[in-house]
Amino acid sequence: MTAALVSKGSKLDTDTRNVILAVAFLLEDDIIDQTSEVLADTVATKVFSCIKNVVNCLLLSSEFVSATSTFQAKTTLALKGISSQLKTVVSLLSNVVGKLSAIPTPSPAAQASSLKPT
């Protein structure tokens, strides 16, 4: 645009030509700035609209992971408690077995004689 004004402006005096060129450069800069701004806004809007779905999916995934981690922590604590209880039960059963094995078992002959009517 500016080059066209310079070539056509050869019939004008120098001051007029310089003023026209200055205005043309300012208009050209303003048009480029506005075009760049509109283009940047359009690109940003498109990118954000595409990223919006990804961000929503990431938020949902993080909520799921958080819930899963909480559930796993609760389950781990519950299993730890059950393990402790089972350890206590095994220890008590071991004591019972030890006491039962300390009782002498009667011989088969003694058992048979105790079963005979007297």
Tab-separated table of C-alpha atoms in Angstrom:
chain	number	residue	atom	x	y	z
A	1	MET	CA	0.000	0.000	0.000
A	2	THR	CA	2.741	2.442	0.933
A	3	ALA	CA	4.690	1.740	-2.242
A	4	ALA	CA	1.619	2.585	-4.355
A	5	LEU	CA	1.242	5.930	-2.598
A	6	VAL	CA	4.902	6.815	-3.144
A	7	SER	CA	4.767	6.120	-6.875
A	8	LYS	CA	1.498	8.000	-7.362
A	9	GLY	CA	2.559	10.830	-5.100
A	10	SER	CA	5.312	12.078	-7.380
A	11	LYS	CA	3.094	14.955	-8.632
A	12	LEU	CA	2.592	16.257	-5.065
A	13	ASP	CA	5.027	18.550	-3.298
A	14	THR	CA	7.412	17.001	-0.796
A	15	ASP	CA	5.614	18.101	2.413
A	16	THR	CA	2.271	16.791	1.241
A	17	ARG	CA	3.846	13.560	0.097
A	18	ASN	CA	5.599	13.139	3.467
A	19	VAL	CA	2.358	13.740	5.381
A	20	ILE	CA	0.532	11.218	3.206
A	21	LEU	CA	3.314	8.681	3.726
A	22	ALA	CA	3.311	9.230	7.491
A	23	VAL	CA	-0.460	8.721	7.667
A	24	ALA	CA	-0.188	5.672	5.418
A	25	PHE	CA	2.496	4.127	7.640
A	26	LEU	CA	0.408	4.795	10.773
A	27	LEU	CA	-2.682	3.283	9.160
A	28	GLU	CA	-0.697	0.310	7.954
A	29	ASP	CA	0.756	-0.276	11.441
A	30	ASP	CA	-2.694	0.082	12.985
A	31	ILE	CA	-4.173	-2.407	10.498
A	32	ILE	CA	-1.342	-4.882	11.140
A	33	ASP	CA	-1.774	-4.508	14.923
A	34	GLN	CA	-5.532	-5.021	14.743
A	35	THR	CA	-5.188	-7.952	12.369
A	36	SER	CA	-2.567	-9.539	14.629
A	37	GLU	CA	-4.785	-9.024	17.676
A	38	VAL	CA	-7.834	-10.561	15.997
A	39	LEU	CA	-5.753	-13.465	14.732
A	40	ALA	CA	-4.200	-14.050	18.169
A	41	ASP	CA	-7.635	-13.952	19.822
A	42	THR	CA	-9.031	-16.402	17.277
A	43	VAL	CA	-6.130	-18.822	17.714
A	44	ALA	CA	-6.334	-18.568	21.510
A	45	THR	CA	-10.079	-19.207	21.461
A	46	LYS	CA	-9.638	-22.273	19.232
A	47	VAL	CA	-6.798	-23.647	21.365
A	48	PHE	CA	-8.695	-23.101	24.621
A	49	SER	CA	-11.810	-24.745	23.218
A	50	CYS	CA	-9.740	-27.796	22.269
A	51	ILE	CA	-7.848	-27.875	25.563
A	52	LYS	CA	-11.019	-27.429	27.639
A	53	ASN	CA	-12.077	-31.050	27.080
A	54	VAL	CA	-8.594	-32.316	27.920
A	55	VAL	CA	-8.515	-30.261	31.117
A	56	ASN	CA	-11.931	-31.595	32.134
A	57	CYS	CA	-10.765	-35.164	31.510
A	58	LEU	CA	-7.617	-34.558	33.556
A	59	LEU	CA	-9.669	-33.148	36.432
A	60	LEU	CA	-11.971	-36.163	36.381
A	61	SER	CA	-8.973	-38.504	36.265
A	62	SER	CA	-7.313	-36.775	39.210
A	63	GLU	CA	-10.552	-37.002	41.214
A	64	PHE	CA	-10.748	-40.719	40.396
A	65	VAL	CA	-7.117	-41.282	41.394
A	66	SER	CA	-7.677	-39.390	44.641
A	67	ALA	CA	-10.765	-41.453	45.470
A	68	THR	CA	-8.951	-44.673	44.577
A	69	SER	CA	-5.956	-43.725	46.728
A	70	THR	CA	-8.242	-42.941	49.668
A	71	PHE	CA	-10.031	-46.272	49.255
A	72	GLN	CA	-6.708	-48.130	49.034
A	73	ALA	CA	-5.433	-46.403	52.183
A	74	LYS	CA	-8.593	-47.346	54.106
A	75	THR	CA	-8.376	-50.922	52.834
A	76	THR	CA	-4.700	-51.166	53.791
A	77	LEU	CA	-5.445	-49.959	57.324
A	78	ALA	CA	-8.331	-52.429	57.621
A	79	LEU	CA	-6.120	-55.296	56.419
A	80	LYS	CA	-3.417	-54.295	58.891
A	81	GLY	CA	-5.974	-54.470	61.726
A	82	ILE	CA	-7.248	-57.858	60.562
A	83	SER	CA	-3.679	-59.125	60.288
A	84	SER	CA	-3.015	-58.091	63.874
A	85	GLN	CA	-6.183	-59.855	65.033
A	86	LEU	CA	-5.251	-63.010	63.106
A	87	LYS	CA	-1.794	-62.964	64.697
A	88	THR	CA	-3.425	-62.863	68.134
A	89	VAL	CA	-5.807	-65.731	67.222
A	90	VAL	CA	-2.921	-67.848	65.910
A	91	SER	CA	-0.976	-67.223	69.099
A	92	LEU	CA	-3.953	-68.253	71.264
A	93	LEU	CA	-4.543	-71.368	69.149
A	94	SER	CA	-0.865	-72.251	69.489
A	95	ASN	CA	-1.177	-71.996	73.285
A	96	VAL	CA	-4.271	-74.241	73.239
A	97	VAL	CA	-2.488	-76.811	71.081
A	98	GLY	CA	0.510	-76.717	73.438
A	99	LYS	CA	-1.704	-77.321	76.474
A	100	LEU	CA	-3.601	-80.101	74.721
A	101	SER	CA	-0.390	-81.820	73.702
A	102	ALA	CA	0.851	-81.680	77.319
A	103	ILE	CA	-2.064	-83.850	78.481
A	104	PRO	CA	-0.921	-87.483	78.467
A	105	THR	CA	-2.870	-89.670	76.122
A	106	PRO	CA	-3.995	-92.972	77.625
A	107	SER	CA	-2.783	-96.159	76.008
A	108	PRO	CA	-5.278	-98.176	73.979
A	109	ALA	CA	-5.312	-100.927	76.636
A	110	ALA	CA	-6.179	-98.436	79.350
A	111	GLN	CA	-8.930	-97.036	77.185
A	112	ALA	CA	-10.344	-100.494	76.596
A	113	SER	CA	-10.346	-101.346	80.303
A	114	SER	CA	-12.094	-98.098	81.162
A	115	LEU	CA	-14.837	-98.949	78.708
A	116	LYS	CA	-15.534	-102.435	80.241
A	117	PRO	CA	-18.475	-102.581	82.529
A	118	THR	CA	-17.546	-103.262	86.111
